[in-house]
GROMACS .gro file of C-alpha atoms in nm:
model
  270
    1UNK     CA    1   0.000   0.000   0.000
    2UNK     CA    2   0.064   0.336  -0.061
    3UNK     CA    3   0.273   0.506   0.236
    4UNK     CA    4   0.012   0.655   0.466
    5UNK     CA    5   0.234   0.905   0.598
    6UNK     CA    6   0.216   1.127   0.336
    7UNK     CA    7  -0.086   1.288   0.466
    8UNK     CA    8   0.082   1.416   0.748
    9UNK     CA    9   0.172   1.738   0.801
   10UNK     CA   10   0.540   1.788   0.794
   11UNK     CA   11   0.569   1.833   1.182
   12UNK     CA   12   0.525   1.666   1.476
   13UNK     CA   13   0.185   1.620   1.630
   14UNK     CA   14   0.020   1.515   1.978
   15UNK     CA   15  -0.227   1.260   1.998
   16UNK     CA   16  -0.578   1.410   2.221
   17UNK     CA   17  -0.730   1.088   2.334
   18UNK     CA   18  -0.543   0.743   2.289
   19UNK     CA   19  -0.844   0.519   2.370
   20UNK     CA   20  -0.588   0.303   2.542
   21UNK     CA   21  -0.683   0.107   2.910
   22UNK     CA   22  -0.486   0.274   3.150
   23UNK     CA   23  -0.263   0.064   3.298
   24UNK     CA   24  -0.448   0.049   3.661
   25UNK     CA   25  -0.673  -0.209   3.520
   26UNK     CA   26  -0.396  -0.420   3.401
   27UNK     CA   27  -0.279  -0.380   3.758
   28UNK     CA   28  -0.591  -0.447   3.932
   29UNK     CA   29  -0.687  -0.760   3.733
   30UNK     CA   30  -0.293  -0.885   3.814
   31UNK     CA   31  -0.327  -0.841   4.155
   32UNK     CA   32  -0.626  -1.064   4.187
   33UNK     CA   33  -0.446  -1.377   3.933
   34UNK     CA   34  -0.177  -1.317   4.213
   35UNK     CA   35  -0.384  -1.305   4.461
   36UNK     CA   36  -0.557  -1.657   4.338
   37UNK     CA   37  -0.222  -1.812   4.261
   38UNK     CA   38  -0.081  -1.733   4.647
   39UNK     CA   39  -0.436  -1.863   4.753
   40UNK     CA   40  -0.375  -2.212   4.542
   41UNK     CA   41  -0.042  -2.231   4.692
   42UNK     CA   42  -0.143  -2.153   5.052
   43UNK     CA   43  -0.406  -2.378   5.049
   44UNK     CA   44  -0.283  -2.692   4.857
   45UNK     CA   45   0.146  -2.676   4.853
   46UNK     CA   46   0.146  -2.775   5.282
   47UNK     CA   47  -0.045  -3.073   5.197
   48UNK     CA   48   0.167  -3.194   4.888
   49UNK     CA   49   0.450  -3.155   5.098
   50UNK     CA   50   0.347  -3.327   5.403
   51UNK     CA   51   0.224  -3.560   5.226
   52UNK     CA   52   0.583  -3.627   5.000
   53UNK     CA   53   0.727  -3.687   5.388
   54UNK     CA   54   0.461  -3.916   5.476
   55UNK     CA   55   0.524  -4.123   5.137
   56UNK     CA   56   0.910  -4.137   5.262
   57UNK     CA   57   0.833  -4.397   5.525
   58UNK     CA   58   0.419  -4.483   5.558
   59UNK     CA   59   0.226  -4.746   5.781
   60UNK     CA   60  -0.107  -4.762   5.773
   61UNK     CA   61  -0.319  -4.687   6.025
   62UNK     CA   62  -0.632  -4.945   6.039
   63UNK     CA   63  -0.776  -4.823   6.374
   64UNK     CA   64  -0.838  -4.443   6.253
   65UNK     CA   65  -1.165  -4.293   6.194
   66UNK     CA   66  -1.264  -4.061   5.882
   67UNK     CA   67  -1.536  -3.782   5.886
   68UNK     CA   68  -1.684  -3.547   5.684
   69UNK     CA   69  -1.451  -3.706   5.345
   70UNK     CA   70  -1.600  -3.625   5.019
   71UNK     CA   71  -1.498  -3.502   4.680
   72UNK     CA   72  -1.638  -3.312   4.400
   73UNK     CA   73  -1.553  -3.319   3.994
   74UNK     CA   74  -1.494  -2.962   3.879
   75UNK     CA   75  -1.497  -2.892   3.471
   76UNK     CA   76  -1.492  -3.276   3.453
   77UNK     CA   77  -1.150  -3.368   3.599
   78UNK     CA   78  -1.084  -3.163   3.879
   79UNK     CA   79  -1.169  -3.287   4.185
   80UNK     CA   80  -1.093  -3.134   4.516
   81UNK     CA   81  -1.162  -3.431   4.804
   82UNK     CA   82  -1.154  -3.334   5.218
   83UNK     CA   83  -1.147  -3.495   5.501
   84UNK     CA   84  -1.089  -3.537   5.846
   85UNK     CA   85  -0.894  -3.767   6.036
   86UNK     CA   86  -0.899  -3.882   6.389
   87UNK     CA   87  -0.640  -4.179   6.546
   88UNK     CA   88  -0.470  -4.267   6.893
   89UNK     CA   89  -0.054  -4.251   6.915
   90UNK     CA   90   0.092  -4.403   7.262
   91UNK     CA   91  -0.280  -4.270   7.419
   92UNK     CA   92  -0.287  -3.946   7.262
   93UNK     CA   93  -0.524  -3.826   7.031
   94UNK     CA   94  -0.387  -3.712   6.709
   95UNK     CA   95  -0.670  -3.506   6.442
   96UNK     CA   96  -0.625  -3.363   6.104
   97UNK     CA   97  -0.835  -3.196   5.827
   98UNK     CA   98  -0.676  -3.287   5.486
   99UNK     CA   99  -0.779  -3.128   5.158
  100UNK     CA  100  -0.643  -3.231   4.785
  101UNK     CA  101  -0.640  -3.153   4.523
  102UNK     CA  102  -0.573  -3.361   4.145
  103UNK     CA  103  -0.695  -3.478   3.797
  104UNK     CA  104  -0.860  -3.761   3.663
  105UNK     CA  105  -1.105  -3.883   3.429
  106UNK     CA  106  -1.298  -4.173   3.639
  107UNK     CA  107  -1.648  -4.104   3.821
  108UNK     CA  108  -1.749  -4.295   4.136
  109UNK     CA  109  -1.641  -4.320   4.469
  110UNK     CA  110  -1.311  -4.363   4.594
  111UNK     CA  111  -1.153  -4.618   4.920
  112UNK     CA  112  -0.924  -4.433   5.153
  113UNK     CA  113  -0.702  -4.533   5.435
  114UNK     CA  114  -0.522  -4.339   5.684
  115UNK     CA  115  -0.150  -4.348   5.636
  116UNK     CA  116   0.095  -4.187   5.857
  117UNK     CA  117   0.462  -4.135   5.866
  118UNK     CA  118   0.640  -4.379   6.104
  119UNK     CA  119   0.936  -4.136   6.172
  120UNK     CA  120   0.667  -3.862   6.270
  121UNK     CA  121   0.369  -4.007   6.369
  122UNK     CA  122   0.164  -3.701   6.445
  123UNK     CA  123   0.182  -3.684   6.028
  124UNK     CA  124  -0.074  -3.773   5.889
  125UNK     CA  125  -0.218  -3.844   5.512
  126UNK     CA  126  -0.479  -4.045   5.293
  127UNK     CA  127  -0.422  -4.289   5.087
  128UNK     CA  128  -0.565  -4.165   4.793
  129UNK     CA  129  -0.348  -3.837   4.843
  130UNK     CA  130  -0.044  -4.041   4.862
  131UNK     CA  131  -0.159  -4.219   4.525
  132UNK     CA  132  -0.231  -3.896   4.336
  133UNK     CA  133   0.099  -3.751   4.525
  134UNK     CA  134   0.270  -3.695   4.179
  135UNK     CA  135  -0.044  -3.560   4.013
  136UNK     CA  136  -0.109  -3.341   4.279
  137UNK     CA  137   0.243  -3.179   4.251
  138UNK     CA  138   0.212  -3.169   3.862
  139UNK     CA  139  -0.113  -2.979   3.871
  140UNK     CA  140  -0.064  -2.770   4.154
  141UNK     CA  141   0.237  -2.665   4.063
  142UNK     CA  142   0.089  -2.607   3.664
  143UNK     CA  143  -0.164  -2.394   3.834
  144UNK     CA  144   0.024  -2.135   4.091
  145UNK     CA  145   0.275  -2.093   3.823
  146UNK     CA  146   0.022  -2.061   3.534
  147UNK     CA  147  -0.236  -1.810   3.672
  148UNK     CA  148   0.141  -1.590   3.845
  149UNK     CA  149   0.244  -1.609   3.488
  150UNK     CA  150  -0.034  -1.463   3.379
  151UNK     CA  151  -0.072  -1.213   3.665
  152UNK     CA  152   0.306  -1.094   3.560
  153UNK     CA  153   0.171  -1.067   3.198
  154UNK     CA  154  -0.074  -0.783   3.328
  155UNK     CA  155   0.166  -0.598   3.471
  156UNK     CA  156   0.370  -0.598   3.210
  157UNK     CA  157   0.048  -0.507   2.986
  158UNK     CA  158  -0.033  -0.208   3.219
  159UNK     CA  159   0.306  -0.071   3.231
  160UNK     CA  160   0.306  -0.133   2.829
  161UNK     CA  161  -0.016   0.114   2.792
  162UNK     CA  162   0.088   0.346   3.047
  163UNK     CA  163   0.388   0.409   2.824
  164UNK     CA  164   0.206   0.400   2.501
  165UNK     CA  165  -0.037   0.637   2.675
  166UNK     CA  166   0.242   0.848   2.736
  167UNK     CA  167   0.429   0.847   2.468
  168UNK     CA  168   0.156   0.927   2.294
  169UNK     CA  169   0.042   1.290   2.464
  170UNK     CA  170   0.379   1.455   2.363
  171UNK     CA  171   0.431   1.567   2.033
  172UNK     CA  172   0.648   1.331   1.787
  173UNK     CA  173   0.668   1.174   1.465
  174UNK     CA  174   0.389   0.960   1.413
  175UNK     CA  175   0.370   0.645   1.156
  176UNK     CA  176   0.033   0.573   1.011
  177UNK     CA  177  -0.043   0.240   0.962
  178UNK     CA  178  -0.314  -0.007   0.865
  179UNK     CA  179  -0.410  -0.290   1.132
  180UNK     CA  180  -0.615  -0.552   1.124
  181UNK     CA  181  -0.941  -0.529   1.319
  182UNK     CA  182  -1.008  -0.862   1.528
  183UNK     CA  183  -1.380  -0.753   1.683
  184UNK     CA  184  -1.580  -0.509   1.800
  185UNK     CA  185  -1.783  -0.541   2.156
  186UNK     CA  186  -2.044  -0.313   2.199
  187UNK     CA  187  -2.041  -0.166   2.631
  188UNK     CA  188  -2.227   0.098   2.806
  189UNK     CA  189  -2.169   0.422   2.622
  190UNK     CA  190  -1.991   0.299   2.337
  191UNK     CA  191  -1.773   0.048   2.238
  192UNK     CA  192  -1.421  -0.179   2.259
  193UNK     CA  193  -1.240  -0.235   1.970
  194UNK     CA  194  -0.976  -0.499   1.975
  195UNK     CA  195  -0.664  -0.439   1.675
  196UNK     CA  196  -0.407  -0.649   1.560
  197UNK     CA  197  -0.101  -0.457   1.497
  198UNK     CA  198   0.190  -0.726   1.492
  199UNK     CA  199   0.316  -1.072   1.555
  200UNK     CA  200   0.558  -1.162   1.836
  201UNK     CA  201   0.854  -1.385   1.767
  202UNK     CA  202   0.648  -1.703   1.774
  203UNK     CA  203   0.386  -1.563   1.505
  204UNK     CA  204   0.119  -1.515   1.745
  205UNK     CA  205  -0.082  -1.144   1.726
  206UNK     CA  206  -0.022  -0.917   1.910
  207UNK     CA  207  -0.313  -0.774   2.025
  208UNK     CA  208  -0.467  -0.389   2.143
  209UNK     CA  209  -0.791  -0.298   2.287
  210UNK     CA  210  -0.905   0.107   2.194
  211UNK     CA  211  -1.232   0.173   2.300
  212UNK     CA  212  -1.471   0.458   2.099
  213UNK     CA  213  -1.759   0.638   2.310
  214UNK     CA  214  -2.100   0.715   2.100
  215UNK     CA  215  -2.138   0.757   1.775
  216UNK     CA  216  -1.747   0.711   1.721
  217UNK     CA  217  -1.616   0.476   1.461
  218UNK     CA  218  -1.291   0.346   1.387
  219UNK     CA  219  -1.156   0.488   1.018
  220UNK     CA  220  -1.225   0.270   0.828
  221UNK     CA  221  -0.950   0.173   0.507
  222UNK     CA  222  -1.165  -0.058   0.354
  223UNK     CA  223  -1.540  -0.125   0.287
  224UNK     CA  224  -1.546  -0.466   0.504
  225UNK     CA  225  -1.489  -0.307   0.818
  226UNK     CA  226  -1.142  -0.502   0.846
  227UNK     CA  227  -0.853  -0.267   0.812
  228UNK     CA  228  -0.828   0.029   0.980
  229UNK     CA  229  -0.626   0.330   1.059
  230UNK     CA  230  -0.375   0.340   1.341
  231UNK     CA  231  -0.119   0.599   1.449
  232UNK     CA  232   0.254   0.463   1.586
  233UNK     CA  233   0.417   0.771   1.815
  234UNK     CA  234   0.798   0.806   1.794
  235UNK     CA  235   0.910   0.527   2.074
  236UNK     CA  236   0.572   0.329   2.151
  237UNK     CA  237   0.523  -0.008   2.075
  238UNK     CA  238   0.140   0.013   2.037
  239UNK     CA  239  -0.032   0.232   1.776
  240UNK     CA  240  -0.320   0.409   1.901
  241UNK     CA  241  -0.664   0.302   1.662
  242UNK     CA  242  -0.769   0.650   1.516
  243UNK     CA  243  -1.122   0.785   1.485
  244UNK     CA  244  -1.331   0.820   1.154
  245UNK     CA  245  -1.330   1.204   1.227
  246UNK     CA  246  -0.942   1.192   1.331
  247UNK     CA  247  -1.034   1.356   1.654
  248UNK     CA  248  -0.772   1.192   1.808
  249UNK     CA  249  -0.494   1.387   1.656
  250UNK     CA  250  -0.429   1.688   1.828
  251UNK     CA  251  -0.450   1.899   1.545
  252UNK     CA  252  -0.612   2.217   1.376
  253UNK     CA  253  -0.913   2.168   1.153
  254UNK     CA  254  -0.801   2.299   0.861
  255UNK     CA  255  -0.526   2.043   0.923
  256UNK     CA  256  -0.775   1.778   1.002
  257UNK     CA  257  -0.936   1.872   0.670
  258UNK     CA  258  -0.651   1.804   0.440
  259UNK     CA  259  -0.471   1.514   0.634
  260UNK     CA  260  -0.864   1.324   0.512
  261UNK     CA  261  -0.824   1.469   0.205
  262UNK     CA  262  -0.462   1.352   0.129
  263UNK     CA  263  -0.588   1.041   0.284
  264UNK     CA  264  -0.894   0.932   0.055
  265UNK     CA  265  -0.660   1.059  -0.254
  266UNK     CA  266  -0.403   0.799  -0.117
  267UNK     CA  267  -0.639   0.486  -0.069
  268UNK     CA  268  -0.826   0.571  -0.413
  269UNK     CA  269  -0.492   0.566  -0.557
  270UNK     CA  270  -0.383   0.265  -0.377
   0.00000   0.00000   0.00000
C-alpha cells in the first residue's frame, strides 16, 4: 500500500485521546491472578509436601476414623476431596483436616485409608493423596505458576499502555499504519475495539484494545470493516486506533481537513 504518511503534516503532532486502558486495570486484574495463585499455593502446597514426607516412610493406620470425606468433579476432571482424620498414638489423640487436590477422568467413589509417617507419627495423610501424590504436585504446581504467569503478563500489559499512553500525549513523529481489526464489543456508552497490529517472535498477534464512546467509529480503510487506521508515536510499541473524524490527533481543523483529504486521494490511488 501506498505510504500513509504522506498525509501528514510535515511536523510533529500530539495525539488528544489514545483510547488506550490505563494501565491500573492491568494492575488491578494482576493483583487478583496473584492473589488466586498465592491462595492455590497456601491452600494446597502444605499438603503436597506433608504428604511427600509421609510417602518417605508410611504405615497404615487401620484403627483411625474418617469424617466429613468427600470429593467433588470440577470442569470434569478436577476434583478437590476433604477430610478429616482422627487416630490414637501411645494414648494421645492425634486429628487432622486434609484437603487435595488432582486430575482424573474416572467417576465414582473412591476407598481411603489413613497413612501416617512412622518417623513422625503425628503426620498424617490419605491414601488416595499419597496415590495422586505426583499428580497433585504436577497440577498444583501447573496452576500457581500458570495463573502468576499470567498475573506478571498484566503488569507488564499495564506498564506497556501506560507508556504508550504516554508516549503518545507529547508531540512526535507519528507512523500511520493499517491494522487488522479482530472484533468489536459493543459496552455501556460505546464500544471496545480490539486491533491487531503485529506478531511476536512465535507468530502469534499481538493484540490492542481502543475503545470509541457514542457515535465514534474506527476509520475505516476498507469497505469490510477489516482494516483500519492506526497511528505509531515516535518510541511506543502500540499504535493508538484513530477515529473516523481523526479527533484523536491533536490537530487544527483545517489540518484535520486536508490530512482526510490527502488520505482518501491515497487509498483511491492505492
Amino acid at each position: 500500500m501506498t505510504d500513509l504518511n504522506q498525509a501528514l503534516p510535515n511536523r510533529k503532532i500530539r495525539i488528544r485521546k489514545t483510547g488506550v486502558w490505563p494501565g491500573v486495570f492491568f494492575y488491578l486484574g494482576a493483583l487478583m491472578l496473584l492473589g488466586v495463585a498465592g491462595f492455590i499455593g497456601v491452600w494446597q502446597a502444605p499438603g503436597v509436601v506433608n504428604d511427600w514426607l509421609v510417602a518417605s516412610d508410611p504405615v497404615a493406620v487401620p484403627d483411625a476414623t474418617i469424617t466429613d470425606g468427600e470429593c467433588h468433579a470440577r470442569r470434569v476432571v478436577f476434583v478437590d476431596c476433604s477430610a478429616h482424620v482422627a487416630y490414637e498414638i501411645e494414648g494421645k489423640s492425634v486429628e487432622h483436616d486434609i484437603d487435595l487436590m488432582f486430575v482424573n477422568f474416572r467417576t465414582g467413589d473412591y476407598e481411603v485409608d489413613v497413612v501416617r509417617s512412622a518417623s513422625q507419627p503425628n503426620r498424617a495423610a490419605l491414601s488416595l493423596g499419597l496415590d495422586m501424590l505426583w499428580n497433585r504436585t504436577l497440577v498444583d504446581s501447573a496452576l500457581v505458576l500458570g495463573i502468576a504467569t499470567a498475573g506478571i503478563g498484566l503488569f507488564a500489559g499495564g506498564a506497556k499502555s501506560d507508556r504508550s499512553r504516554r508516549l503518545a500525549r507529547r508531540e512526535s513523529t507519528l507512523d500511520l499504519r493499517e491494522v487488522k481489526v479482530a472484533q468489536i464489543n459493543p459496552v455501556l456508552g460505546g464500544k471496545y475495539v480490539q486491533f491487531q497490529y503485529g506478531a511476536d517472535r512465535k507468530g502469534k498477534p499481538l493484540l490492542a484494545l481502543s475503545r470509541f464512546g457514542g457515535k465514534e467509529e474506527p476509520y475505516w480503510l476498507d469497505g469490510h470493516r477489516r482494516m483500519a487506521l492506526a497511528a505509531l508515536p515516535e518510541g511506543a510499541s502500540v499504535p493508538v486506533l484513530l477515529d473516523a473524524e481523526l479527533k484523536r490527533l491533536d490537530a487544527s481543523l483545517p489540518e484535520i481537513a486536508t490530512i482526510a483529504a490527502r488520505l482518501k486521494g491515497i487509498m483511491a490511488g492505492a
